[in-house]
Short mmCIF file of C-alpha atoms in Angstrom, two decimals:
data_model
loop_
_atom_site.label_atom_id
_atom_site.label_comp_id
_atom_site.label_asym_id
_atom_site.label_seq_id
_atom_site.Cartn_x
_atom_site.Cartn_y
_atom_site.Cartn_z
CA UNK A 155 0.00 0.00 0.00
CA UNK A 156 1.57 3.25 -1.14
CA UNK A 157 2.13 6.08 1.38
CA UNK A 158 -0.49 8.82 1.01
CA UNK A 159 0.77 12.35 0.32
CA UNK A 160 -0.49 15.15 2.55
CA UNK A 161 -2.32 16.65 -0.44
CA UNK A 162 -4.41 13.48 -0.75
CA UNK A 163 -4.89 12.85 2.96
CA UNK A 164 -6.25 16.35 3.72
CA UNK A 165 -9.23 17.68 1.76
CA UNK A 166 -8.37 21.38 2.20
CA UNK A 167 -5.08 23.21 2.55
CA UNK A 168 -5.36 26.46 4.52
CA UNK A 169 -2.39 28.36 3.15
CA UNK A 170 -0.76 31.36 4.74
CA UNK A 171 0.52 33.82 2.11
CA UNK A 172 3.39 36.06 3.24
CA UNK A 173 6.38 33.78 3.73
CA UNK A 174 4.67 30.76 2.18
CA UNK A 175 3.50 31.68 -1.33
CA UNK A 176 5.33 35.00 -1.70
CA UNK A 177 7.50 37.44 0.24
CA UNK A 178 6.66 41.00 -0.74
CA UNK A 179 6.71 41.01 -4.54
CA UNK A 180 8.96 37.94 -4.80
CA UNK A 181 7.62 34.47 -5.50
CA UNK A 182 8.70 31.77 -3.12
CA UNK A 183 10.44 28.96 -4.94
CA UNK A 184 8.32 25.87 -5.71
CA UNK A 185 5.16 27.41 -4.22
CA UNK A 186 3.08 27.79 -7.38
CA UNK A 187 4.05 24.41 -8.81
CA UNK A 188 3.40 22.63 -5.52
CA UNK A 189 -0.02 24.21 -4.99
CA UNK A 190 -0.96 23.32 -8.55
CA UNK A 191 0.11 19.71 -8.06
CA UNK A 192 -1.72 19.51 -4.71
CA UNK A 193 -4.91 20.75 -6.35
CA UNK A 194 -4.61 18.20 -9.13
CA UNK A 195 -4.30 15.45 -6.52
CA UNK A 196 -7.59 16.52 -4.92
CA UNK A 197 -6.68 19.07 -2.26
CA UNK A 198 -8.74 22.27 -2.34
CA UNK A 199 -6.80 25.42 -1.52
CA UNK A 200 -7.90 28.36 0.60
CA UNK A 201 -5.67 31.30 1.38
CA UNK A 202 -5.81 32.63 4.93
CA UNK A 203 -3.92 35.84 5.63
CA UNK A 204 -3.47 38.08 8.65
CA UNK A 205 -2.55 40.94 6.33
CA UNK A 206 -5.61 43.20 6.42
CA UNK A 207 -4.35 45.84 4.00
CA UNK A 208 -5.51 44.16 0.77
CA UNK A 209 -9.03 43.39 -0.40
CA UNK A 210 -9.78 39.78 -1.40
CA UNK A 211 -9.68 40.93 -5.04
CA UNK A 212 -6.22 42.44 -4.45
CA UNK A 213 -5.06 39.19 -2.86
CA UNK A 214 -6.40 37.15 -5.78
CA UNK A 215 -4.54 39.41 -8.20
CA UNK A 216 -1.31 39.08 -6.22
CA UNK A 217 -1.71 35.31 -6.14
CA UNK A 218 -2.18 35.31 -9.91
CA UNK A 219 1.08 37.27 -10.25
CA UNK A 220 2.74 34.57 -8.15
CA UNK A 221 1.40 31.88 -10.51
CA UNK A 222 -1.39 30.70 -8.22
CA UNK A 223 -4.89 31.24 -9.65
CA UNK A 224 -7.54 31.84 -6.98
CA UNK A 225 -11.14 32.94 -6.77
CA UNK A 226 -12.18 35.67 -4.35
CA UNK A 227 -14.17 33.03 -2.46
CA UNK A 228 -10.89 31.16 -1.81
CA UNK A 229 -9.49 34.03 0.24
CA UNK A 230 -10.06 34.69 3.95
CA UNK A 231 -8.49 37.85 5.36
CA UNK A 232 -8.24 39.03 8.95
CA UNK A 233 -10.03 42.20 7.80
CA UNK A 234 -13.08 40.12 6.84
CA UNK A 235 -13.03 38.27 10.15
CA UNK A 236 -12.59 41.49 12.16
CA UNK A 237 -15.48 43.10 10.27
CA UNK A 238 -17.63 40.08 11.08
CA UNK A 239 -16.81 40.47 14.78
CA UNK A 240 -17.82 44.14 14.62
CA UNK A 241 -21.07 43.35 12.82
CA UNK A 242 -22.02 40.90 15.56
CA UNK A 243 -21.47 43.48 18.30
CA UNK A 244 -22.61 46.80 16.81
CA UNK A 245 -25.83 48.21 15.45
CA UNK A 246 -26.03 48.54 11.63
CA UNK A 247 -24.65 51.87 10.45
CA UNK A 248 -22.47 52.37 13.54
CA UNK A 249 -19.34 54.46 13.08
CA UNK A 250 -16.06 52.50 13.19
CA UNK A 251 -12.70 54.27 13.29
CA UNK A 252 -10.49 52.39 10.83
CA UNK A 253 -6.73 52.38 11.35
CA UNK A 254 -5.63 50.51 8.26
CA UNK A 255 -5.79 50.32 4.50
CA UNK A 256 -8.43 49.88 1.82
CA UNK A 257 -8.89 46.18 2.52
CA UNK A 258 -10.03 46.94 6.05
CA UNK A 259 -12.19 49.93 5.11
CA UNK A 260 -14.03 47.92 2.46
CA UNK A 261 -14.53 44.99 4.84
CA UNK A 262 -16.08 47.30 7.44
CA UNK A 263 -18.41 49.01 4.98
CA UNK A 264 -19.25 45.62 3.45
CA UNK A 265 -20.94 44.49 6.70
CA UNK A 266 -23.09 47.61 6.95
CA UNK A 267 -20.92 49.71 9.24
CA UNK A 268 -19.64 53.26 8.61
CA UNK A 269 -15.86 53.76 8.42
CA UNK A 270 -14.55 57.03 9.92
CA UNK A 271 -11.06 58.37 10.54
CA UNK A 272 -11.45 60.67 13.56
CA UNK A 273 -12.31 60.23 17.21
CA UNK A 274 -14.45 63.37 16.79
CA UNK A 275 -16.96 61.17 14.93
CA UNK A 276 -17.59 59.34 18.23
CA UNK A 277 -17.05 55.85 16.81
CA UNK A 278 -18.56 52.85 18.55
CA UNK A 279 -15.43 50.85 17.76
CA UNK A 280 -11.85 51.08 16.58
CA UNK A 281 -10.49 48.44 14.24
CA UNK A 282 -6.76 48.34 13.68
CA UNK A 283 -5.02 46.56 10.80
CA UNK A 284 -1.76 46.77 8.90
CA UNK A 285 -1.10 49.67 6.54
CA UNK A 286 2.24 51.06 5.36
CA UNK A 287 0.70 54.51 5.79
CA UNK A 288 -0.14 54.21 9.48
CA UNK A 289 1.46 57.03 11.48
CA UNK A 290 1.19 59.05 14.66
CA UNK A 291 -2.04 60.80 13.67
CA UNK A 292 -3.95 57.55 13.08
CA UNK A 293 -2.60 56.00 16.29
CA UNK A 294 -3.51 59.11 18.25
CA UNK A 295 -7.10 59.06 16.98
CA UNK A 296 -7.38 55.38 17.88
CA UNK A 297 -6.02 56.03 21.36
CA UNK A 298 -8.50 58.85 21.99
CA UNK A 299 -11.46 56.82 20.73
CA UNK A 300 -10.63 53.72 22.78
CA UNK A 301 -10.02 55.83 25.88
CA UNK A 302 -13.50 57.30 25.33
CA UNK A 303 -15.06 53.84 25.46
CA UNK A 304 -14.94 52.51 21.89
CA UNK A 305 -14.66 48.76 21.38
CA UNK A 306 -11.10 47.98 20.24
CA UNK A 307 -10.59 45.21 17.67
CA UNK A 308 -7.22 44.30 16.14
CA UNK A 309 -7.17 42.33 12.92
CA UNK A 310 -4.04 40.52 14.12
CA UNK A 311 -1.13 40.85 16.51
CA UNK A 312 1.79 39.87 14.24
CA UNK A 313 4.77 41.93 15.36
CA UNK A 314 6.51 41.56 11.99
CA UNK A 315 5.76 41.17 8.31
CA UNK A 316 8.11 39.87 5.55
CA UNK A 317 8.83 42.37 2.76
CA UNK A 318 11.18 42.81 -0.20
CA UNK A 319 13.55 44.64 2.16
CA UNK A 320 13.44 42.08 4.93
CA UNK A 321 11.27 41.56 7.98
CA UNK A 322 9.69 44.83 9.12
CA UNK A 323 7.15 46.02 11.71
CA UNK A 324 3.73 44.42 11.41
CA UNK A 325 0.33 45.35 12.78
CA UNK A 326 1.05 43.97 16.23
CA UNK A 327 3.88 46.46 16.71
CA UNK A 328 1.46 49.35 16.14
CA UNK A 329 -1.25 47.74 18.26
CA UNK A 330 1.26 47.63 21.11
CA UNK A 331 1.95 51.35 20.70
CA UNK A 332 -1.71 52.11 21.42
CA UNK A 333 -1.78 49.49 24.16
CA UNK A 334 1.29 50.95 25.84
CA UNK A 335 -0.37 54.36 26.04
CA UNK A 336 -3.67 52.95 27.32
CA UNK A 337 -2.18 50.30 29.58
CA UNK A 338 -4.35 47.55 28.12
CA UNK A 339 -4.76 45.10 25.22
CA UNK A 340 -7.42 45.05 22.47
CA UNK A 341 -10.86 43.73 23.36
CA UNK A 342 -10.67 41.30 20.44
CA UNK A 343 -7.90 40.02 18.18
CA UNK A 344 -9.56 38.53 15.11
CA UNK A 345 -6.73 36.95 13.12
CA UNK A 346 -4.45 33.98 13.60
CA UNK A 347 -3.77 32.34 16.02
CA UNK A 348 -7.27 33.04 17.36
CA UNK A 349 -9.88 30.34 16.80
CA UNK A 350 -12.21 32.91 15.21
CA UNK A 351 -10.00 33.04 12.12
CA UNK A 352 -9.61 29.27 11.87
CA UNK A 353 -13.33 28.63 12.30
CA UNK A 354 -14.12 31.20 9.60
CA UNK A 355 -11.77 29.41 7.20
CA UNK A 356 -13.18 25.96 7.98
CA UNK A 357 -16.76 27.20 7.64
CA UNK A 358 -16.02 28.94 4.34
CA UNK A 359 -14.37 25.85 2.84
CA UNK A 360 -16.55 23.17 4.49
CA UNK A 361 -13.29 21.37 5.28
CA UNK A 362 -13.54 17.93 6.88
CA UNK A 363 -9.81 17.37 7.49
CA UNK A 364 -7.96 20.64 6.88
CA UNK A 365 -4.19 21.13 6.98
CA UNK A 366 -2.85 24.50 8.09
CA UNK A 367 0.28 25.47 6.13
CA UNK A 368 2.44 28.30 7.37
CA UNK A 369 5.83 29.76 8.20
CA UNK A 370 5.07 31.37 11.56
CA UNK A 371 4.86 29.47 14.81
CA UNK A 372 3.02 32.17 16.75
CA UNK A 373 0.20 32.57 14.21
CA UNK A 374 -0.16 29.70 11.72
CA UNK A 375 1.03 26.81 13.89
CA UNK A 376 -0.40 28.04 17.18
CA UNK A 377 -3.72 28.69 15.45
CA UNK A 378 -3.79 25.13 14.17
CA UNK A 379 -2.88 23.69 17.56
CA UNK A 380 -5.54 25.71 19.38
CA UNK A 381 -8.12 24.33 16.94
CA UNK A 382 -6.85 20.72 17.12
CA UNK A 383 -5.85 20.82 13.46
CA UNK A 384 -2.80 19.28 11.77
CA UNK A 385 -0.18 21.75 10.59
CA UNK A 386 2.75 21.89 8.18
CA UNK A 387 5.62 24.29 8.94
CA UNK A 388 7.69 25.43 5.95
CA UNK A 389 11.15 26.99 6.22
CA UNK A 390 10.52 29.79 3.71
CA UNK A 391 9.42 32.65 5.96
CA UNK A 392 9.73 34.18 9.40
CA UNK A 393 10.20 31.37 11.94
CA UNK A 394 13.55 29.60 11.76
CA UNK A 395 14.29 25.89 12.23
CA UNK A 396 16.05 26.76 15.51
CA UNK A 397 12.84 28.39 16.72
CA UNK A 398 10.87 25.29 15.77
CA UNK A 399 13.17 23.08 17.83
CA UNK A 400 12.77 25.45 20.79
CA UNK A 401 9.00 25.88 20.33
CA UNK A 402 6.61 25.75 23.26
CA UNK A 403 3.99 22.96 23.03
CA UNK A 404 1.21 25.13 21.55
CA UNK A 405 3.51 26.21 18.70
CA UNK A 406 4.79 22.79 17.63
CA UNK A 407 3.88 21.70 14.08
CA UNK A 408 2.67 18.26 13.09
CA UNK A 409 4.85 18.12 9.98
CA UNK A 410 7.93 20.03 8.77
CA UNK A 411 9.17 20.73 5.24
CA UNK A 412 11.71 22.93 3.52
CA UNK A 413 9.01 24.33 1.22
CA UNK A 414 5.59 23.53 -0.22
CA UNK A 415 6.88 20.47 -2.06
CA UNK A 416 6.31 18.78 1.29
CA UNK A 417 2.61 18.65 0.42
CA UNK A 418 3.30 16.16 -2.34
CA UNK A 419 4.77 13.54 -0.01
CA UNK A 420 3.41 11.64 3.02
CA UNK A 421 4.67 14.30 5.40
CA UNK A 422 7.70 14.38 7.66
CA UNK A 423 6.09 13.92 11.06
CA UNK A 424 7.79 14.85 14.31
CA UNK A 425 5.69 12.27 16.16
CA UNK A 426 6.83 9.52 13.80
CA UNK A 427 10.46 10.62 14.17
CA UNK A 428 10.03 10.42 17.95
CA UNK A 429 8.49 6.93 17.78
CA UNK A 430 11.20 5.57 15.47
CA UNK A 431 14.14 7.62 16.83
CA UNK A 432 14.83 8.14 13.15
CA UNK A 433 13.76 10.21 10.16
CA UNK A 434 14.93 9.62 6.61
CA UNK A 435 18.61 8.73 6.71
CA UNK A 436 19.06 10.24 10.20
CA UNK A 437 19.13 8.15 13.38
CA UNK A 438 19.30 9.20 17.04
CA UNK A 439 21.78 7.41 19.29
CA UNK A 440 21.84 8.63 22.90
CA UNK A 441 20.92 12.16 21.81
CA UNK A 442 23.37 12.24 18.89
CA UNK A 443 22.01 12.46 15.33
CA UNK A 444 24.02 10.51 12.79
CA UNK A 445 23.62 9.80 9.07
CA UNK A 446 22.95 6.31 7.76
CA UNK A 447 24.37 4.80 4.59
CA UNK A 448 21.25 5.42 2.49
CA UNK A 449 20.87 8.40 0.16
CA UNK A 450 19.13 11.56 1.43
CA UNK A 451 15.33 11.47 1.23
CA UNK A 452 13.09 13.86 -0.67
CA UNK A 453 13.66 16.53 2.03
CA UNK A 454 16.84 15.81 3.94
CA UNK A 455 16.72 19.13 5.80
CA UNK A 456 13.22 18.46 7.10
CA UNK A 457 14.13 14.89 8.08
CA UNK A 458 16.94 16.24 10.24
CA UNK A 459 14.73 18.98 11.71
CA UNK A 460 11.98 16.49 12.61
CA UNK A 461 14.41 14.30 14.51
CA UNK A 462 16.00 17.28 16.27
CA UNK A 463 12.51 18.41 17.32
CA UNK A 464 11.58 14.91 18.49
CA UNK A 465 14.61 14.67 20.76
CA UNK A 466 14.37 18.19 22.13
CA UNK A 467 10.63 18.09 22.77
CA UNK A 468 11.03 15.00 24.96
CA UNK A 469 13.74 16.69 27.01
CA UNK A 470 16.95 15.50 25.35
CA UNK A 471 19.60 17.67 23.77
CA UNK A 472 19.87 16.94 20.06
CA UNK A 473 23.55 16.88 19.09
CA UNK A 474 25.05 16.33 15.62
CA UNK A 475 27.03 13.11 15.91
CA UNK A 476 29.00 13.01 12.66
CA UNK A 477 30.30 15.34 9.95
CA UNK A 478 27.17 15.11 7.79
CA UNK A 479 24.97 15.99 10.75
CA UNK A 480 27.24 18.88 11.75
CA UNK A 481 27.09 20.36 8.25
CA UNK A 482 23.32 20.19 8.09
CA UNK A 483 22.89 21.43 11.65
CA UNK A 484 25.01 24.47 10.77
CA UNK A 485 22.94 25.10 7.62
CA UNK A 486 19.74 25.00 9.67
CA UNK A 487 21.12 27.13 12.48
CA UNK A 488 20.92 24.23 14.93
CA UNK A 489 24.60 24.09 15.87
CA UNK A 490 24.46 26.80 18.56
#
């Protein structure tokens, strides 16, 4: 009986975007081809992003530029989820102070609420999402409105965002500016890792056995864990392999892969590596990881990472035990 690839085992892939499919304007290697192959094997794809600055149409266009065709219905943004939270709590037509970009403004107006930009409009709520144009004036208006009693909703709390020029400040950094002044946190955070975001994605896709695919432990992987959902961590974005090895239990992925090609194989499972004390050509001997005589598997880096995670998560120190292991540990940043 042939091993079943992840793309055949799971009916829906819930893909993060930044750091998984693209980084800024750059395509991530193998992403488009792997998503296409996964779809052909039966996996439906939905794209779940904490970035609230773009409309679903904008996201679909950006995916098309990255070689990944998508319908607007395939896209779930934290702006949409935040707007849904507001609609549940406010009267239709209520004023909402929007700190964010067009994607968030359109999501708010799309649920029958009235976007405003000043605390003088006496908004019933403040919703805060990422925008490259956010500055002191917008943060000041948000601070005044929340202090006056407005409900405060953040689309997400990601402290960073990957860009063409490297990792830069994300929405969470600006949310903390307002929080520092007010001495409190938002009333609601809508995006990953909160269950609200995951449930919205599952409901939209009618997924029976979804797989969360992401690069960030504190959003993608933690969101999957909190919803009892399998997850695949890919090494193409923000969180590093060293951070995966050191991850707290709620941020530990089910599977690891170098990139999205991992979808097309049975999945390199940390639990399986722990049970076998081996993964691919790598074997653990009293905490030391050594290479066997066989050729590297389809993802040698992920095989090594899975075994390093398995040892560390059960309280052992994973040590490279031969030259091949030392070279790969250094490449992955696991030789510190």
